[in-house]
GROMACS .gro file of C-alpha atoms in nm:
model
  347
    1UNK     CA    1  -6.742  -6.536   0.118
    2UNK     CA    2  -6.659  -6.774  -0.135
    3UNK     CA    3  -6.902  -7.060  -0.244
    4UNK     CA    4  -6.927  -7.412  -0.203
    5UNK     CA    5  -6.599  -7.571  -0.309
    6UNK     CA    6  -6.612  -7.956  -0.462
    7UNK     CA    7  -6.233  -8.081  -0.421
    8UNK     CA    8  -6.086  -8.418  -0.494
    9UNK     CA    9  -5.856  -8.552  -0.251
   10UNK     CA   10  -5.492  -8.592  -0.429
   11UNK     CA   11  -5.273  -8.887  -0.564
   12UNK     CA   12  -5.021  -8.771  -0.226
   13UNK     CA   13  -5.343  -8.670   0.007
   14UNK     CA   14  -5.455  -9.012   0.101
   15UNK     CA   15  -5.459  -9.235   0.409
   16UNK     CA   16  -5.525  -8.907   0.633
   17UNK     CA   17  -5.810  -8.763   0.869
   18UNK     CA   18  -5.994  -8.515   0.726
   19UNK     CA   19  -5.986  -8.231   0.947
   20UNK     CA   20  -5.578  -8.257   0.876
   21UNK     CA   21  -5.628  -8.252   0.511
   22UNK     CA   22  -5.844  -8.011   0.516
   23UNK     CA   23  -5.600  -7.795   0.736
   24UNK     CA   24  -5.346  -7.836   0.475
   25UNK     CA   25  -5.538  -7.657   0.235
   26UNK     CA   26  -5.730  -7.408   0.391
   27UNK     CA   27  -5.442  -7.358   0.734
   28UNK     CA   28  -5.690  -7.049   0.859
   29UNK     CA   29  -5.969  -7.267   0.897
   30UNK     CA   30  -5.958  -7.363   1.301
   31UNK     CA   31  -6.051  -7.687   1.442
   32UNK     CA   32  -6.334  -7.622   1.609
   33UNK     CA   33  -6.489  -7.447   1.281
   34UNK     CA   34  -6.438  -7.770   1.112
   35UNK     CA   35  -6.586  -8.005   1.366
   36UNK     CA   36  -6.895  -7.781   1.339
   37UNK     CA   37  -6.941  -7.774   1.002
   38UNK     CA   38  -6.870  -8.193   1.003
   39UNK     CA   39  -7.139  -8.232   1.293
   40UNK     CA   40  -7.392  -7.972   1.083
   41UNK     CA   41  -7.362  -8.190   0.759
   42UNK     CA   42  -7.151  -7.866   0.572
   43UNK     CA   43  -6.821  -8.049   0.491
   44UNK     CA   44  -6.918  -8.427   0.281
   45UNK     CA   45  -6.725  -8.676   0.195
   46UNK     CA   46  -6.881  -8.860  -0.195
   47UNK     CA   47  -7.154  -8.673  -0.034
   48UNK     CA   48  -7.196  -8.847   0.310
   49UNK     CA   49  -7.200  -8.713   0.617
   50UNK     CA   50  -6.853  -8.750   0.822
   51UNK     CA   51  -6.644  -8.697   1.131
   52UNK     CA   52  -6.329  -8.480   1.173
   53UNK     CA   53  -6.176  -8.729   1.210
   54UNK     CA   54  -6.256  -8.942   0.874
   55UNK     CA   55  -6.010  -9.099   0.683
   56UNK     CA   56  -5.994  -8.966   0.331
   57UNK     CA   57  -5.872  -9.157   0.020
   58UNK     CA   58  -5.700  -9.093  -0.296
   59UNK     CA   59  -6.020  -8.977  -0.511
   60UNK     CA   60  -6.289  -8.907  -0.286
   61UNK     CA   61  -6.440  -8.578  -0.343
   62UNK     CA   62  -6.494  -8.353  -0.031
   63UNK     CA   63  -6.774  -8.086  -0.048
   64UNK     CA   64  -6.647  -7.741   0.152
   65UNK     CA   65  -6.902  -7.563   0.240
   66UNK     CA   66  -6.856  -7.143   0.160
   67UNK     CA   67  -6.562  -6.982   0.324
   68UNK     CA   68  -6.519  -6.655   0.440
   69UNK     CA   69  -6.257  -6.472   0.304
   70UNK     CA   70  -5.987  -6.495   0.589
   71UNK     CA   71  -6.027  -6.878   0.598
   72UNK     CA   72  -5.910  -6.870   0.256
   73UNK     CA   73  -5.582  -6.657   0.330
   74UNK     CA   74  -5.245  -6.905   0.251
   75UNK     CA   75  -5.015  -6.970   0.564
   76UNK     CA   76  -4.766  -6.735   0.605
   77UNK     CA   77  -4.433  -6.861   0.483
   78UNK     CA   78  -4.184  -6.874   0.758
   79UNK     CA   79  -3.936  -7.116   0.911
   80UNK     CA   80  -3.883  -7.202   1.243
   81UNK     CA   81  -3.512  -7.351   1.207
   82UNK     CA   82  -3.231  -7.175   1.252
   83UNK     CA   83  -2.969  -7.118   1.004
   84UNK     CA   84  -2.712  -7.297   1.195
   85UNK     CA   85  -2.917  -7.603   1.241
   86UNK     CA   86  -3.082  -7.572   0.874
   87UNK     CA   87  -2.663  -7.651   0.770
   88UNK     CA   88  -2.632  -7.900   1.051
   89UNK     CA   89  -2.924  -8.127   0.892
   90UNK     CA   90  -2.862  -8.083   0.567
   91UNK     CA   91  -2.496  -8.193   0.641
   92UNK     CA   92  -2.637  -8.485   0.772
   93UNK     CA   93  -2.788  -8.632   0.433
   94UNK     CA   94  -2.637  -8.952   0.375
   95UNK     CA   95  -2.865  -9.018   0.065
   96UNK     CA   96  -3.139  -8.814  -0.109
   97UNK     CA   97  -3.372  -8.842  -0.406
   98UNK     CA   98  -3.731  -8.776  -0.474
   99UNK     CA   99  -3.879  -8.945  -0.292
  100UNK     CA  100  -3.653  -9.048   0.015
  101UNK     CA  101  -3.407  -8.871   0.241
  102UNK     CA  102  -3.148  -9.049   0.486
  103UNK     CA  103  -2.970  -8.868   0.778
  104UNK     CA  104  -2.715  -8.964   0.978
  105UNK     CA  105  -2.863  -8.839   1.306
  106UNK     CA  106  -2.613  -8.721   1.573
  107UNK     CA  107  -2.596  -8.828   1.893
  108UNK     CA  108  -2.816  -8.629   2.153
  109UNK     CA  109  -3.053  -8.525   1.876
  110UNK     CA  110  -3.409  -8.631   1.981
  111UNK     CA  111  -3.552  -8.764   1.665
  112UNK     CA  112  -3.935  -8.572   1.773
  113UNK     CA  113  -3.966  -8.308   1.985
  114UNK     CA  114  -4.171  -8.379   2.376
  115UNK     CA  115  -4.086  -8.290   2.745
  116UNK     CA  116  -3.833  -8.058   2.729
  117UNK     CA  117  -3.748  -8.123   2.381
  118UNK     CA  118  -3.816  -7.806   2.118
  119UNK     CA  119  -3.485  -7.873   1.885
  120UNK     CA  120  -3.540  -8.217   1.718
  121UNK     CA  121  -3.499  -8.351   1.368
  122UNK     CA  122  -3.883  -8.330   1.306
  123UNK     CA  123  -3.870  -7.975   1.354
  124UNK     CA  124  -3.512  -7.905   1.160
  125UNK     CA  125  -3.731  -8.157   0.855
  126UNK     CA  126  -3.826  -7.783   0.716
  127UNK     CA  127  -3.505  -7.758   0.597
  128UNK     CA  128  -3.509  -8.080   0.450
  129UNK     CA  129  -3.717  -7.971   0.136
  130UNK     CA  130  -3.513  -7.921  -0.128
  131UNK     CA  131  -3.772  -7.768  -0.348
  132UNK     CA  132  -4.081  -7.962  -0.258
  133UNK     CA  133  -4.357  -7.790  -0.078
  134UNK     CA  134  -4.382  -8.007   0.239
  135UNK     CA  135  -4.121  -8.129   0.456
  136UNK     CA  136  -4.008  -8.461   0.467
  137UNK     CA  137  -4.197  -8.715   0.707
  138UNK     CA  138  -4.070  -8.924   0.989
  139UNK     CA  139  -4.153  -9.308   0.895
  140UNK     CA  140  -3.920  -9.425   1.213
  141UNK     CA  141  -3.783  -9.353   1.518
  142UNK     CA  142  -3.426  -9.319   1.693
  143UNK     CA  143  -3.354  -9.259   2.078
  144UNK     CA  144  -3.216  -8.914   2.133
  145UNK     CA  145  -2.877  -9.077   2.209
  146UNK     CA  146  -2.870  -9.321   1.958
  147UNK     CA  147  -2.694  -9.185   1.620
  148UNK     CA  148  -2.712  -9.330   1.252
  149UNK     CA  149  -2.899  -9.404   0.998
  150UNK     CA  150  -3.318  -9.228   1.009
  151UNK     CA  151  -3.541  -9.231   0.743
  152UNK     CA  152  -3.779  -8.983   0.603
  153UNK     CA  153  -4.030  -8.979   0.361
  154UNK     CA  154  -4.078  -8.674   0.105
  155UNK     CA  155  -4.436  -8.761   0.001
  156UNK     CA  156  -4.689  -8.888   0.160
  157UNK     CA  157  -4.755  -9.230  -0.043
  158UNK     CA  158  -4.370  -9.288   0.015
  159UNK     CA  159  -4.420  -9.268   0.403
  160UNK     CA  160  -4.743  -9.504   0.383
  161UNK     CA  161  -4.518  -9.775   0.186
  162UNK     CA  162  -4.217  -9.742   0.439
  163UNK     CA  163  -4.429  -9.742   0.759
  164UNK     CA  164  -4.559 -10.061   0.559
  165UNK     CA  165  -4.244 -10.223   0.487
  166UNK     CA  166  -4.092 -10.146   0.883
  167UNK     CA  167  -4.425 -10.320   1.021
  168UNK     CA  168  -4.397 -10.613   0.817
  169UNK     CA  169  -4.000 -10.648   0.878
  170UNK     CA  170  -3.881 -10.602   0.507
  171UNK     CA  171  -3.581 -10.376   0.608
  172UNK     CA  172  -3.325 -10.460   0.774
  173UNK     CA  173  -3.128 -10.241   1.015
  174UNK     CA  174  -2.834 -10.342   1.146
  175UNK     CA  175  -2.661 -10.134   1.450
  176UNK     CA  176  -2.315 -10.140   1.598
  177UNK     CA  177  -2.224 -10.135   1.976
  178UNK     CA  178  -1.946 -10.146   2.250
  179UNK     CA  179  -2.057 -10.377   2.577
  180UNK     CA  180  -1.901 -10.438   2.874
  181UNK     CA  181  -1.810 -10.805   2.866
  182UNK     CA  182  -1.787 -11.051   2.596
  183UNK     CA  183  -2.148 -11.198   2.547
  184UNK     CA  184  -2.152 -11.579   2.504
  185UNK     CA  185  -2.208 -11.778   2.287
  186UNK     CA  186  -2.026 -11.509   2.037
  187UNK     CA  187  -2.364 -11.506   1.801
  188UNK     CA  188  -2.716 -11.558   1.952
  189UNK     CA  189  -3.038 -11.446   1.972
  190UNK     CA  190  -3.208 -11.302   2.276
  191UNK     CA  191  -3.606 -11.313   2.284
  192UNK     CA  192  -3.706 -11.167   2.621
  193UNK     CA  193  -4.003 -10.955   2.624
  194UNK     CA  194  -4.064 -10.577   2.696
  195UNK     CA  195  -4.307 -10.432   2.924
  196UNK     CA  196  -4.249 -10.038   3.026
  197UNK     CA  197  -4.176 -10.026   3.400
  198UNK     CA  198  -4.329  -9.702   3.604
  199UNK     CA  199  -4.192  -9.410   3.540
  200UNK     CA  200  -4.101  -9.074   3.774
  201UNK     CA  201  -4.209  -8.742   3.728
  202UNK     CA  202  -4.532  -8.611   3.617
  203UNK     CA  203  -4.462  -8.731   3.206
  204UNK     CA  204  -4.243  -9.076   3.323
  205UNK     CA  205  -3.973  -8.913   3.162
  206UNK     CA  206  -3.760  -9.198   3.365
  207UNK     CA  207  -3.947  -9.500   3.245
  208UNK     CA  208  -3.789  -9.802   3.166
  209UNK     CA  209  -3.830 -10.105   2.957
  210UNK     CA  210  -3.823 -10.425   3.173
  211UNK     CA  211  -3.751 -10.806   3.065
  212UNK     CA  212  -4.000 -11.053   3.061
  213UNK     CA  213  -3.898 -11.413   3.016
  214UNK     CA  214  -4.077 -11.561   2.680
  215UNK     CA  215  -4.267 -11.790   2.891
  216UNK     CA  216  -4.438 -11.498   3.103
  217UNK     CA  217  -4.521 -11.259   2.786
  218UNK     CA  218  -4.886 -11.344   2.697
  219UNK     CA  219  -4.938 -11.312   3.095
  220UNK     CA  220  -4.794 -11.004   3.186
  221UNK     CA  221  -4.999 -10.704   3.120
  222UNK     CA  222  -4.879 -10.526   2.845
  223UNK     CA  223  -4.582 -10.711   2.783
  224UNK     CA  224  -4.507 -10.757   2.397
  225UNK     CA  225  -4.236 -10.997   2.277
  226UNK     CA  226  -3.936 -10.877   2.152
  227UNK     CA  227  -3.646 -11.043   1.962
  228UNK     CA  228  -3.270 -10.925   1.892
  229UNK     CA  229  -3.004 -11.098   1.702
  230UNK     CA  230  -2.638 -10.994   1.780
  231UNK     CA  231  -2.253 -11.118   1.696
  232UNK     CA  232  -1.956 -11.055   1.859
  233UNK     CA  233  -1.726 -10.879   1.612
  234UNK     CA  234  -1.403 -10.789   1.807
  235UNK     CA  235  -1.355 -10.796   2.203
  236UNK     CA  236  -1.062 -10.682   2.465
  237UNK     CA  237  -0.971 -10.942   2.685
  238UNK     CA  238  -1.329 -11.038   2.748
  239UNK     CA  239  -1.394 -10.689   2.937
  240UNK     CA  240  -1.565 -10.510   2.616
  241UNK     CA  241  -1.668 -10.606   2.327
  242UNK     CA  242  -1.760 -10.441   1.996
  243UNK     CA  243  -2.114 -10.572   1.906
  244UNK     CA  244  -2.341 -10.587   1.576
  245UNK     CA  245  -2.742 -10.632   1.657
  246UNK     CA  246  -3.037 -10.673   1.430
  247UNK     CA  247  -3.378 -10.570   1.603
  248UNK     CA  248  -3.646 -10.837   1.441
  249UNK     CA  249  -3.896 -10.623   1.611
  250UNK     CA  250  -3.865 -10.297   1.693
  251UNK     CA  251  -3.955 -10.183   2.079
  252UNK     CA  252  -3.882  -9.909   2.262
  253UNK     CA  253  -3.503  -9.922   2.407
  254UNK     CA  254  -3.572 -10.320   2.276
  255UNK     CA  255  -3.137 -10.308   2.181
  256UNK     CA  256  -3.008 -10.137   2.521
  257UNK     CA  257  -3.242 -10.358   2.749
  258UNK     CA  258  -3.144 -10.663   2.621
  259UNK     CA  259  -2.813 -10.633   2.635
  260UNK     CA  260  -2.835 -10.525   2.968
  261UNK     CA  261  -3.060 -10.797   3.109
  262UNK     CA  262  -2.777 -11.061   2.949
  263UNK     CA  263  -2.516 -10.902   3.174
  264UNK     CA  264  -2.342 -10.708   2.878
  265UNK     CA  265  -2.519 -10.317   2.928
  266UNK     CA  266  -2.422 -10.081   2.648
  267UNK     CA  267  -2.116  -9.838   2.739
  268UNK     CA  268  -2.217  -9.520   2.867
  269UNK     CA  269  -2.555  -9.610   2.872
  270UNK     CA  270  -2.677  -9.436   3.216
  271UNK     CA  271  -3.045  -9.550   3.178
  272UNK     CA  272  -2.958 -10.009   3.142
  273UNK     CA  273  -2.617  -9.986   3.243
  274UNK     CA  274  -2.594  -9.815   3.612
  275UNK     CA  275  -2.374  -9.929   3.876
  276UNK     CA  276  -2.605 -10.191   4.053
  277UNK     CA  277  -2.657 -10.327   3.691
  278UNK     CA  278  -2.503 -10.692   3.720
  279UNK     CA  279  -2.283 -10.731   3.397
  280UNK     CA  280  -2.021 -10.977   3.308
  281UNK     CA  281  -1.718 -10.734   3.227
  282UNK     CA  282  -1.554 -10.685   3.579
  283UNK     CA  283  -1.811 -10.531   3.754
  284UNK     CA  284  -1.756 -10.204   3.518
  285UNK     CA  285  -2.152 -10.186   3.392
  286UNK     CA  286  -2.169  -9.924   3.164
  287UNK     CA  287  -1.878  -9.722   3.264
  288UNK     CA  288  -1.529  -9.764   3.164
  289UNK     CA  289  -1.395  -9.442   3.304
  290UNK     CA  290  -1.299  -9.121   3.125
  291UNK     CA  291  -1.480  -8.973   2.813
  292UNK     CA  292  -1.585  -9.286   2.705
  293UNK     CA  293  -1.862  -9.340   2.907
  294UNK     CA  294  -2.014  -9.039   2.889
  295UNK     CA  295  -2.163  -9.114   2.571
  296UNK     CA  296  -2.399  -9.404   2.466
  297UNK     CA  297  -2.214  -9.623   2.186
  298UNK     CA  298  -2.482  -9.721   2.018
  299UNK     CA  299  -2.518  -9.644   1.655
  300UNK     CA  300  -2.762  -9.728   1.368
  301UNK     CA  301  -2.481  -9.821   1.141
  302UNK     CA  302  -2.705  -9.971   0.762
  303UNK     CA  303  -3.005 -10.031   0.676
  304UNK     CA  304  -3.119 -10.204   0.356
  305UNK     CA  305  -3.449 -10.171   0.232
  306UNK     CA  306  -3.632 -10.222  -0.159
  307UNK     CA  307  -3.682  -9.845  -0.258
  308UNK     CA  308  -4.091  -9.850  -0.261
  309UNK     CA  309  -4.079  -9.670  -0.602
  310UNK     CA  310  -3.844  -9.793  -0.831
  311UNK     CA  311  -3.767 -10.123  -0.666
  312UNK     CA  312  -3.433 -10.086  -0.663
  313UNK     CA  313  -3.218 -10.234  -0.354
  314UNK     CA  314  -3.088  -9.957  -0.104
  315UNK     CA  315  -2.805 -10.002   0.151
  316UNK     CA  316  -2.699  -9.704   0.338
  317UNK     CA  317  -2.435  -9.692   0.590
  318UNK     CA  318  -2.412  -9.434   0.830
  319UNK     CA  319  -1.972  -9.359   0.973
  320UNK     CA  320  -1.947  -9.351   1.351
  321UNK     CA  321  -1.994  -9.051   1.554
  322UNK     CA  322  -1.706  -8.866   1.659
  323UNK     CA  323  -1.700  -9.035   2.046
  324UNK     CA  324  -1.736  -9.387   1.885
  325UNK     CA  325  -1.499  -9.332   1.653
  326UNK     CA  326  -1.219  -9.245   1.934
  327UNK     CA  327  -1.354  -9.557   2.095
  328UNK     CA  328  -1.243  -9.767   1.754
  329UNK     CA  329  -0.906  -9.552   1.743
  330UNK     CA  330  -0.842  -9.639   2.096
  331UNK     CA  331  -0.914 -10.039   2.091
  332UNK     CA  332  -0.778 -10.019   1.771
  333UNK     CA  333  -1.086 -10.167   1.604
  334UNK     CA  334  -1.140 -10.123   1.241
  335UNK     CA  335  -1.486 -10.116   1.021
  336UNK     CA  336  -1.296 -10.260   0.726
  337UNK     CA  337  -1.171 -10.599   0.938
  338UNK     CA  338  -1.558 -10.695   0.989
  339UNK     CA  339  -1.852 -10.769   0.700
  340UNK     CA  340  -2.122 -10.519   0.678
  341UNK     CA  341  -2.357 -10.800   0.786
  342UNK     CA  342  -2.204 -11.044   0.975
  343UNK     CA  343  -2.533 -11.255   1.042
  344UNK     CA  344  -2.583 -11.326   0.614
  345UNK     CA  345  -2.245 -11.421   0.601
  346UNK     CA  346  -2.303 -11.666   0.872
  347UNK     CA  347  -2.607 -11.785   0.688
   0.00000   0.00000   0.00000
């Protein structure tokens, strides 16, 4: 057995529980062994007494009590991801440096794995490394049919500042869609709230967001407000429409209910836009017939954001997914006849 180790918790190791950080560097060590040793006084924290679950900061020093031999044993190297996907998600980069990595996540790709769901981008993030010893971290979300632009974090500090910066609102993310209908006016903002309706099946796999009217938020039970800004770019004859959105906040499905509770679902979206949806584009909902609405047009097209380490300004733009871009062929749409941010140029 080895003796008792004094370690200080690294310039990347902050902002975590301790039981996790201590996982990461002793991966043999099981959780129950180290909620004993916290509840017996073994494992200290500046030399207090702590919990499991603990946050540790940059600097602390953690005492570990001694080891025995097998606890101290490296995880085995070994990767999960396939060869096939580890080309797919690399392929995907849009933009990488030290410190951040952007995909352009494919449609149908959950972004985290759950029911069902063992092949996600989470999971592929091993072979995101490039040379760095962890993978890189999830700092926000996409819906599994929902394709653009995701964000990871290679360090730790980097995904503290960018969870940060999403909370407070100092990206912006702008995504493209095709409606049925024209909404009116042509540039708006919609502020209905959110509340998740009950779901079916033993994990709610079916659960939807509802719409609350503004005035009935702060008195519906787990309502939170929500707010989405959106332009009409291009439309057909006032039966579809090709869409730009800004989510001010960002809640679950927040883009695809809203449209749908203003009469304009999102084309081929199955979940908002069903056939006893009420919409404005000929009674079509989300379905326009044929290949096109089998797939949700919805697509995390930019995002701009102030690089939290060297302060520069980042815009990445994600292209269209194969099915969208058919859509664009077909209506004869093109990305070049729009701005990339049609709500500053209004402004």
């Amino acid at each position: 057995m080895s003796g008792v180790q004094m370690l200080e918790v690294a310039p990347d190791e902050g902002d975590q529980r301790l039981d996790r950080w201590l996982r990461r560097r002793f991966p043999h060590v099981a959780q129950g062994r180290i909620e004993k040793m916290c509840r017996k006084g073994e494992i200290r924290v500046d030399g207090g007494r702590v919990k499991a679950a603990t946050k540790v900061e940059v600097g602390q020093t953690v005492r570990i009590p001694p080891l025995a031999a097998t606890e101290h044993q490296p995880a085995p190297p070994r990767s999960t991801v396939s060869d096939a996907d580890a080309r797919m998600i690399r392929d995907c980069v849009l933009y990488r440096d030290d410190h951040i990595i952007a995909l352009n996540k494919p449609p149908g790709l959950p972004t985290q794995g759950g029911s069902k769901q063992s092949r996600h981008v989470d999971g592929m993030a091993e072979a995101l490394k490039f040379g760095l010893e962890d993978k890189p971290r999830l700092v926000h979300r996409l819906d599994k049919d929902t394709s653009g632009v995701l964000l990871l974090a290679r360090t730790r500090t980097v995904a503290s500042a960018l969870t940060s910066a999403f909370r407070s609102r100092e990206t912006r993310k702008i995504y493209w869609a095709v409606v049925a209908g024209t909404p009116s006016p042509k540039m708006g903002t919609i502020k209905f709230g959110l509340v998740k309706a009950p779901g079916h099946g033993a994990r709610g796999e079916a659960e939807k967001m509802l719409c609350i009217h503004p005035s009935e938020v702060d008195s519906t039970e787990g309502a939170k407000r929500a707010q989405t800004d959106y332009a009409v770019l291009s439309n057909l004859g006032g039966r579809v429409s090709w869409v730009a959105m800004v989510p001010v906040t960002g809640r679950t499905h927040q883009l695809r209910a809203h449209m749908a509770e203003m009469g304009h679902p999102i084309i081929g979206d199955g979940k908002y836009g069903g056939s006893g949806q009420e919409n404005l584009g000929d009674g079509w909902g989300a379905q326009m017939g044929g290949e096109m609405s089998r797939k949700l047009h919805l697509h995390a097209r930019s995002i701009r954001l102030i690089h939290p380490v060297t302060g520069a300004l980042l815009q990445i733009t994600a292209p269209l997914p194969a099915h969208m871009a058919q859509t664009w062929a077909a209506f004869d749409w093109r990305e070049s006849d729009v701005p990339a941010d049609p709500f500053e140029e209004d402004e």
